[in-house]
Coordinates of C-alpha atoms in Angstrom, one line a residue:
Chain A
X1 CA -20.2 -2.2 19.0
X2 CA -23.4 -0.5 19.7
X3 CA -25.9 -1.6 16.9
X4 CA -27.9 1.6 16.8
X5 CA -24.2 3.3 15.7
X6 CA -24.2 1.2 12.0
X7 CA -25.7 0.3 9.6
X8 CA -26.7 -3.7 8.5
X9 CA -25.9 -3.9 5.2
X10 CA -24.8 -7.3 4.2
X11 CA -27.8 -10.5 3.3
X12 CA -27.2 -11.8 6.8
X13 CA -28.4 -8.6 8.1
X14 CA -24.9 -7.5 9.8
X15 CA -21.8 -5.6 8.8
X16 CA -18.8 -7.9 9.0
X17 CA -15.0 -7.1 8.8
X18 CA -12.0 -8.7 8.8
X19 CA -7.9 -7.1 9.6
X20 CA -4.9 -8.6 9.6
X21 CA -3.7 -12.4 8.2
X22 CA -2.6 -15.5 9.0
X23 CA 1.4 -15.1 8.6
X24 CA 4.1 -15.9 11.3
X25 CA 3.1 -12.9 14.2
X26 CA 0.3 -11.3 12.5
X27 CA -3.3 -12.3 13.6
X28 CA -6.5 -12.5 11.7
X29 CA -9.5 -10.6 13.4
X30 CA -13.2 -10.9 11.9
X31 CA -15.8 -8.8 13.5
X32 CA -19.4 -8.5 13.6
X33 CA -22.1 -6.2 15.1
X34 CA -24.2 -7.7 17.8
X35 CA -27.2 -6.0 19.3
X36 CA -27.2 -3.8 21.8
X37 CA -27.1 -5.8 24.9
X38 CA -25.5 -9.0 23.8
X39 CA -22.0 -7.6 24.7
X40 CA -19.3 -9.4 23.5
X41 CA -18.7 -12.7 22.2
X42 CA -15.0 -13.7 21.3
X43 CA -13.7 -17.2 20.1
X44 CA -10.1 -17.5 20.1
X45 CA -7.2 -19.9 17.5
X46 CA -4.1 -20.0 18.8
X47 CA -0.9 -22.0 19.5
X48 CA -0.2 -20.4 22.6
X49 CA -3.9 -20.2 23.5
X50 CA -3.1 -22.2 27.1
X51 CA -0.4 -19.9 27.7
X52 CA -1.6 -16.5 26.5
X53 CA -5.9 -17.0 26.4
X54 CA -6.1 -14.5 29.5
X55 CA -3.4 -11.9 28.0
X56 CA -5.2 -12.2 24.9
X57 CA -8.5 -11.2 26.2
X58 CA -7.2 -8.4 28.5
X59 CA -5.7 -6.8 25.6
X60 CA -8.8 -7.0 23.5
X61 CA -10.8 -5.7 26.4
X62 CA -8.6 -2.6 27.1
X63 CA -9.0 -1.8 23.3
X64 CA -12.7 -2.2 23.2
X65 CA -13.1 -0.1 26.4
X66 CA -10.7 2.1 24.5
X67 CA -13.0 2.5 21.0
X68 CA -16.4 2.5 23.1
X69 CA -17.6 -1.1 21.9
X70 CA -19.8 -3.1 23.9
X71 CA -21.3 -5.5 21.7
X72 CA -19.4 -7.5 19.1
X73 CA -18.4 -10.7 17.8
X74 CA -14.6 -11.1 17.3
X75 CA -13.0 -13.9 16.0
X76 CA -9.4 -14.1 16.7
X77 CA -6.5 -16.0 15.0
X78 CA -3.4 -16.0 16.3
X79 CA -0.4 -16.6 15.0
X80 CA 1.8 -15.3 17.6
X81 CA 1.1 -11.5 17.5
X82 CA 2.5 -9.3 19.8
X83 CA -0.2 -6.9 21.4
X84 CA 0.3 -3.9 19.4
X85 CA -0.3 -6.3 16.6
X86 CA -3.3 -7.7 18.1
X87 CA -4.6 -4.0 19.1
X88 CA -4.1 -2.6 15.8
X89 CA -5.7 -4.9 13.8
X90 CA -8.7 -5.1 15.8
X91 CA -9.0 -1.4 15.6
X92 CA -8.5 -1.9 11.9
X93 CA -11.4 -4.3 11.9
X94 CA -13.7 -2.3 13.9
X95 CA -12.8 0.7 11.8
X96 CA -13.8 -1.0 8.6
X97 CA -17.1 -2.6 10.0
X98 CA -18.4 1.0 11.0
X99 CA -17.0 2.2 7.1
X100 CA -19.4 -0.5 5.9
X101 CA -17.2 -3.7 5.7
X102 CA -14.8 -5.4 3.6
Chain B
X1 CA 20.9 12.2 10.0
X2 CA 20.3 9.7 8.0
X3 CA 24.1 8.5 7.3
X4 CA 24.9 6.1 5.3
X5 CA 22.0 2.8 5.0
X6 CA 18.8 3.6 4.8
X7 CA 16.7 0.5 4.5
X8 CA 12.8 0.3 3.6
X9 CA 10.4 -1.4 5.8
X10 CA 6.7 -2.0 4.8
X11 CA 4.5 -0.8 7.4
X12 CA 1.2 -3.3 7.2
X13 CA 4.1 -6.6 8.0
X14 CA 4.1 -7.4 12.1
X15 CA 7.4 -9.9 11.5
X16 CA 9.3 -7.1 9.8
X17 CA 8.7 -4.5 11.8
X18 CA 9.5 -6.3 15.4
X19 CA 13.0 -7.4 13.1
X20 CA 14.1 -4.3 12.5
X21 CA 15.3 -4.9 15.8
X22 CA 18.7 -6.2 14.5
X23 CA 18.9 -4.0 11.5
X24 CA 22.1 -2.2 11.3
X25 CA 21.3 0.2 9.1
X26 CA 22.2 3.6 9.9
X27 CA 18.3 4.7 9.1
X28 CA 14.8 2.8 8.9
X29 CA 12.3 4.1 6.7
X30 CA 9.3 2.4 7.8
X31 CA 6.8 2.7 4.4
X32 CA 2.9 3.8 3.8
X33 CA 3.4 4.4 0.3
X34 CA 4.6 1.8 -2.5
X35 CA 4.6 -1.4 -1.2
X36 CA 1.4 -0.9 1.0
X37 CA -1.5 -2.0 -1.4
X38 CA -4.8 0.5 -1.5
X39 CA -6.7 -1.8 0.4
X40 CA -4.3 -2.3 3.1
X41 CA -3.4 1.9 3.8
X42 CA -5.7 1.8 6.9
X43 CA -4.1 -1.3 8.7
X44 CA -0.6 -0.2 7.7
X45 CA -1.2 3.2 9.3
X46 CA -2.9 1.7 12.5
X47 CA 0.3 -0.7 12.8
X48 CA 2.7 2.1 12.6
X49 CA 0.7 4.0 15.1
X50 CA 0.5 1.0 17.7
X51 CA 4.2 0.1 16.8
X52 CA 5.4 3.6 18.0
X53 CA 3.4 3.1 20.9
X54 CA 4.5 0.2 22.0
X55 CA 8.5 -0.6 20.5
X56 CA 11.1 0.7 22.6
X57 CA 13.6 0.2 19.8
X58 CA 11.9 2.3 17.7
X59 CA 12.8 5.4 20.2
X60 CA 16.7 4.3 19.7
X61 CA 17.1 3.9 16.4
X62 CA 17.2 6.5 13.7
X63 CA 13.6 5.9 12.1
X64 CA 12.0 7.7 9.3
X65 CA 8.5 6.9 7.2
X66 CA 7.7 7.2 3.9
X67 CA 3.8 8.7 4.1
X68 CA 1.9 9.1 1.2
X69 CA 1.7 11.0 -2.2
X70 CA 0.5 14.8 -0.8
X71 CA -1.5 14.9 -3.3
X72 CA -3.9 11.9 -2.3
X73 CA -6.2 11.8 0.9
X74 CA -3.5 9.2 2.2
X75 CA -1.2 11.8 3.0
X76 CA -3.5 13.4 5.2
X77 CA -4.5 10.6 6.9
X78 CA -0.9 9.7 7.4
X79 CA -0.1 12.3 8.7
X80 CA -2.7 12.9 11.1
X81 CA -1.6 9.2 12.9
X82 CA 2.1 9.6 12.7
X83 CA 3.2 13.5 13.2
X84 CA 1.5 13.4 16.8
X85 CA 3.9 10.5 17.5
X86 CA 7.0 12.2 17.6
X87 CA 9.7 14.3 15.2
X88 CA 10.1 11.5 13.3
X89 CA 11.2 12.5 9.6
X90 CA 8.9 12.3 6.8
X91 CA 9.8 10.3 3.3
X92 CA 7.6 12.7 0.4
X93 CA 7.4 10.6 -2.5
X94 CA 7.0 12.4 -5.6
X95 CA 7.4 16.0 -4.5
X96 CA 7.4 19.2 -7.1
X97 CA 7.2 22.9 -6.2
X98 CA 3.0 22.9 -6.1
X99 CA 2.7 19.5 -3.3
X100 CA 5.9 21.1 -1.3
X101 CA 3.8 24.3 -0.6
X102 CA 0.8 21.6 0.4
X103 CA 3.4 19.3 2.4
X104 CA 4.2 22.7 4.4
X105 CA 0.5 24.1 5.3
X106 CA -1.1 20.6 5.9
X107 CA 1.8 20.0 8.7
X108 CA 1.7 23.6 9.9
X109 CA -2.0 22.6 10.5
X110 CA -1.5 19.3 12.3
X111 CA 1.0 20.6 14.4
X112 CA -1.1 23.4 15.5
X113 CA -4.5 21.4 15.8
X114 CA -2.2 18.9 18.3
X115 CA -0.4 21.5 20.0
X116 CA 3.1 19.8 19.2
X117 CA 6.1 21.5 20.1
X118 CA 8.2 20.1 17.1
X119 CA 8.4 20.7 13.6
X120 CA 8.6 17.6 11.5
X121 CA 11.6 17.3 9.3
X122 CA 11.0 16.5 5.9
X123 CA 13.5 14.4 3.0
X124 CA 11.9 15.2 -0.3
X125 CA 11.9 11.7 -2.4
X126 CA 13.3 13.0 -6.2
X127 CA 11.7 11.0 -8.9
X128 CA 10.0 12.7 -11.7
X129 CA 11.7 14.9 -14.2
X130 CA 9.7 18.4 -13.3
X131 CA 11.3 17.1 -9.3
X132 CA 15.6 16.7 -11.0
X133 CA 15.0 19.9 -13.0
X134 CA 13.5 22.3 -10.1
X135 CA 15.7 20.8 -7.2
X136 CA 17.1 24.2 -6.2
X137 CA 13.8 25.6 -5.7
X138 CA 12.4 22.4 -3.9
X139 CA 15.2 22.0 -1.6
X140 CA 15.3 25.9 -0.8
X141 CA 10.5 25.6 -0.6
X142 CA 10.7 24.7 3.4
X143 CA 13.5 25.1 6.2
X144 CA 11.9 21.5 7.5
X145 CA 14.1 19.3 4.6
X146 CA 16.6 17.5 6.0
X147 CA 17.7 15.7 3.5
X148 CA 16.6 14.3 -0.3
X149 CA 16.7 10.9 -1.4
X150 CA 16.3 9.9 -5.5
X151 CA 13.7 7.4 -6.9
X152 CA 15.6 6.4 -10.0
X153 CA 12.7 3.8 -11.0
X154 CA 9.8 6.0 -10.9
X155 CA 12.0 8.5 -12.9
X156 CA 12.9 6.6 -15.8
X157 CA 9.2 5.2 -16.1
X158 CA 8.3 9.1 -15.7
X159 CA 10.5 9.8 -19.1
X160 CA 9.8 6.8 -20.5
X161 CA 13.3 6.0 -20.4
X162 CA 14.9 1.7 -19.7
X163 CA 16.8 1.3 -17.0
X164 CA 20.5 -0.1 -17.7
X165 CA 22.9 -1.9 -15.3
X166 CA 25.4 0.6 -15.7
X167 CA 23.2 3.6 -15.1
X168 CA 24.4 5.9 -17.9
X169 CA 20.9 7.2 -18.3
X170 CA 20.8 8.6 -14.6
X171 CA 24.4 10.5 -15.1
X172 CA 22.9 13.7 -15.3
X173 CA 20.2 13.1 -12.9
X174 CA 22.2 11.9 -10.1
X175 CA 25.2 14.5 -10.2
X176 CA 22.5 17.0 -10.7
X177 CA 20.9 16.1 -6.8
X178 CA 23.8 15.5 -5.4
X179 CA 25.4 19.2 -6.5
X180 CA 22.0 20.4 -5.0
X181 CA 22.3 18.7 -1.9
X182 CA 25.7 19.9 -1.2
X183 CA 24.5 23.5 -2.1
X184 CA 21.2 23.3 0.2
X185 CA 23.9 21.9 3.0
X186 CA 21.5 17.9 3.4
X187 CA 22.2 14.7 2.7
X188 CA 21.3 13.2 -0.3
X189 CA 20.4 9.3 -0.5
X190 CA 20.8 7.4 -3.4
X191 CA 18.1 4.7 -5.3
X192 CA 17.8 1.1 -4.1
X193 CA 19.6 -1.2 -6.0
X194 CA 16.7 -3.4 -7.3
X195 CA 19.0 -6.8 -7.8
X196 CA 19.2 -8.0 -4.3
X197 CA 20.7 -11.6 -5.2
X198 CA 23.4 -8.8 -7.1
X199 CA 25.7 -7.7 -3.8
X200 CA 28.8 -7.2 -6.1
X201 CA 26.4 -5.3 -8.5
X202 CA 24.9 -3.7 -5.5
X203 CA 28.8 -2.9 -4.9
X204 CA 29.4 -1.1 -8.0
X205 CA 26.6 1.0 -7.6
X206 CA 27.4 2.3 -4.6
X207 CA 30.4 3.4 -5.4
X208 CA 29.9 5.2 -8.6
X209 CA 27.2 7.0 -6.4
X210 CA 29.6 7.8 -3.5
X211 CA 32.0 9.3 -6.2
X212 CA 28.9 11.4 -7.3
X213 CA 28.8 12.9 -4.5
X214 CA 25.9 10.3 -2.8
X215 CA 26.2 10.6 1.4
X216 CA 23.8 7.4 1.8
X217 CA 22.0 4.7 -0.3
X218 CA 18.6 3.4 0.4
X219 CA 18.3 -0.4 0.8
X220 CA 15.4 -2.6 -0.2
X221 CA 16.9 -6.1 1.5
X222 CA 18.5 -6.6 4.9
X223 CA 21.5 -8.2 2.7
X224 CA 22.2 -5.0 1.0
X225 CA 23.5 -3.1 4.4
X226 CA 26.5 -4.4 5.1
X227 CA 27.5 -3.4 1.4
X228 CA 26.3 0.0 1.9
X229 CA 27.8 1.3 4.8
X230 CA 31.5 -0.6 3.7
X231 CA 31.4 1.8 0.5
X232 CA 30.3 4.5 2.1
X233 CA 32.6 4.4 4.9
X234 CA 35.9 5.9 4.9
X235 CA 38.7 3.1 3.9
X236 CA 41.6 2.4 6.6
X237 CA 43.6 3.5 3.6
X238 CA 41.6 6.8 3.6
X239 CA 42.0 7.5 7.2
X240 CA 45.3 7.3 7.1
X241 CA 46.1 9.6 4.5
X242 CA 43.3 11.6 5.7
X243 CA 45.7 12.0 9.4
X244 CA 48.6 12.2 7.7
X245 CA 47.2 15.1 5.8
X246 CA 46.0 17.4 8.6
X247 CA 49.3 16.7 10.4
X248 CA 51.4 17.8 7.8
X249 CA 49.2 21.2 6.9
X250 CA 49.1 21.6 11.0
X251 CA 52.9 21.3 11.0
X252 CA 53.4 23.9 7.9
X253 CA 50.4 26.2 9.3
X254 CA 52.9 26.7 12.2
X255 CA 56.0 27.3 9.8
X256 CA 53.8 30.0 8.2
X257 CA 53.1 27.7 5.1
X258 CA 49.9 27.6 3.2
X259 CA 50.9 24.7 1.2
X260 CA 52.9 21.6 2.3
X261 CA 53.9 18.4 0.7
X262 CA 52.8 14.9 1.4
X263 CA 54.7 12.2 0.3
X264 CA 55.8 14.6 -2.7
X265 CA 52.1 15.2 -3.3
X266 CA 50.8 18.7 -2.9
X267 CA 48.4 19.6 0.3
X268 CA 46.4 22.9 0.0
X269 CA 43.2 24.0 1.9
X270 CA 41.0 21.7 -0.4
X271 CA 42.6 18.9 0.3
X272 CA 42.5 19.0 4.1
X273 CA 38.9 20.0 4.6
X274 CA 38.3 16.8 2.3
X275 CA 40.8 14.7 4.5
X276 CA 39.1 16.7 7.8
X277 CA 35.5 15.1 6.5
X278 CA 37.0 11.8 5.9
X279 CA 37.9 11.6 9.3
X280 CA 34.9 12.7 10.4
X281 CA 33.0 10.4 8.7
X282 CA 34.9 7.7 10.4
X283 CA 34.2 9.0 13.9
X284 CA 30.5 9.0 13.1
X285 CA 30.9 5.7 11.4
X286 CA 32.3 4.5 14.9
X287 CA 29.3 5.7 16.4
X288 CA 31.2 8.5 18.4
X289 CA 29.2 11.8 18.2
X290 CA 30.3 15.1 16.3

């Protein structure tokens, strides 16, 4: 997400989000703001991570391309999400960090 | 059409949705409204959205979704992600004359603003008193209804009324939609039966609401649809009365006769286009097409 698009409103200085939970295949998605420039920075729970790590990361790059963000910090849990699962609450949490977090 | 199961899916649950799979109810109502909590409307609606893209099931079953009160801001964001996505019947909870007029220009709009070539069908959800006593007018507000179904909980808390296992209180109620139904020429669903542990309950209920005239019953539990669709399909014993009927009046139609006898019972007009729908039913409940 481009920084100059939100505003910081939390202590830390950043708007964070979060989407989705940690039931059987749903997956958990925080989300914060970087700066312009430090693109994007994802760390990744899962119990298919060997299997799936590269699928994974396609889809969320497809959707980021998608929504226009560039620089963001996503944290993702998995717990076997299908993509549509994984691309909607991603939008979900991007949605709700531009709406000022939750 | 809806026919005869129509089970209720929360939108905002991934495992739920991808099991609907295996359903076998006639209908899925995929839901926005009661069991989505405030907080969770946006995810529920984006989950839906991404669901429809990307489900091939969902293009083969019959699927409807329960949107939002039209009243609240929900509605319209509901229905700017999901009309876009297809004809896809709408569920309107909590409908009277004023939202129906509002349920008709806010679609109008969205289907203009997307440049869709469909009109989205609408099943008004029944459950407030001011929504039993204008029926007529409601079904006859919009050529897009389809069908009703009836909310027996929210009515009773609307008149303050308790809710009894034998359902005496919703008599008047129930024969009162499905007389309307049959008038306005839709189906007409009946309540969710609350008990799910209760199958021989659930049983019951579905029968009394069959003889009222019921065409379907909503389900709230994947255990409840086998139950469902047995009561409201036609029994062998039916069918075969039902044949049995038509050939006799056929037989008499052909010896000039307006009435026959069946079995020393009498057969008139009435009495075939009831056996005629019977069999019907079955055809449809073999998955043959009309």
């Amino acid at each position: 997400m481009n920084t100059g698009d939100v505003k910081f409103i939390n202590s830390a200085g950043e708007i964070e989000a979060t989407a989705g939970t940690t039931n059987e295949g749903d997956v958990f998605i925080r989300v914060k703001p970087l700066h312009k420039g430090e693109g994007v920075r994802t760390t990744l729970q899962s119990r298919v991570e060997s299997l799936y790590k590269d699928e994974i990361s396609k889809v969320v790059r497809k959707k980021l391309q998608e929504l226009g963000v560039s620089d963001i910090y996503i944290e993702i849990n998995d717990r076997g999400a299908l993509d549509y699962v994984l691309n909607a609450r991603l939008e979900t949490a991007i949605l709700r960090t531009s709406r000022g977090g939750r | 059409m809806i026919g005869r199961s129509a089970i209720f899916i929360p939108a905002n649950i991934p495992s739920m949705i991808n099991s609907a799979v295996v359903l076998h109810s006639d209908s899925i109502v995929f839901d926005l409204e009661d069991t989505i909590p405030l907080e969770e409307k946006d995810s529920a609606r984006i989950l839906l959205r991404e669901a429809f893209k990307s489900l091939d099931f969902i293009r083969e079953k019959n699927i409807l979704i329960r949107v939002n009160n039209p009243s609240t801001a929900y509605f319209d964001e509901d229905i700017k992600e999901i009309v876009p996505l297809g004809d896809y019947p709408l569920v309107i909870p909590k409908v009277d004359l004023s939202n129906m007029s509002i349920v008709n220009e806010k679609l109008e709009r969205i289907e203009s603003e997307y440049k869709l070539n469909y009109q989205v069908p609408i099943a008004p959800l029944v459950e407030t008193a001011f929504g039993v006593e204008y029926i007529n007018q409601i079904l006859k507000s919009s050529e897009r209804i389809i069908a009703v179904f009836w909310g027996a909980e929210d009515f009773t808390a609307d008149m303050g009324i308790a809710r009894t296992p034998e359902g005496s209180e919703l008599w008047y109620s129930r024969s009162k939609l499905t007389i309307a139904a049959h008038i306005a020429g839709v189906e007409v669903i009946d309540t969710p039966f609350t008990d799910i542990k209760n199958l021989a309950g659930l049983r019951k209920d579905a029968a009394v609401a069959k003889q009222l005239g019921f065409t379907g019953k909503a389900a709230i539990h994947p255990s409840q649809i086998d139950v469902i669709n047995e009561v409201f399909s036609p029994s062998q014993e039916e069918i075969e009365y039902s044949l049995r009927v038509v050939k006799a009046f056929t037989e008499g139609k052909k010896e000039g006769k307006g009435v026959v006898l069946e079995n020393g019972r009498m057969i008139d007009k009435p009495v075939v286009t009831r056996a005629k729908l019977i069999l019907k039913k079955a055809r449809l409940g073999m998955g043959e097409e009309e």
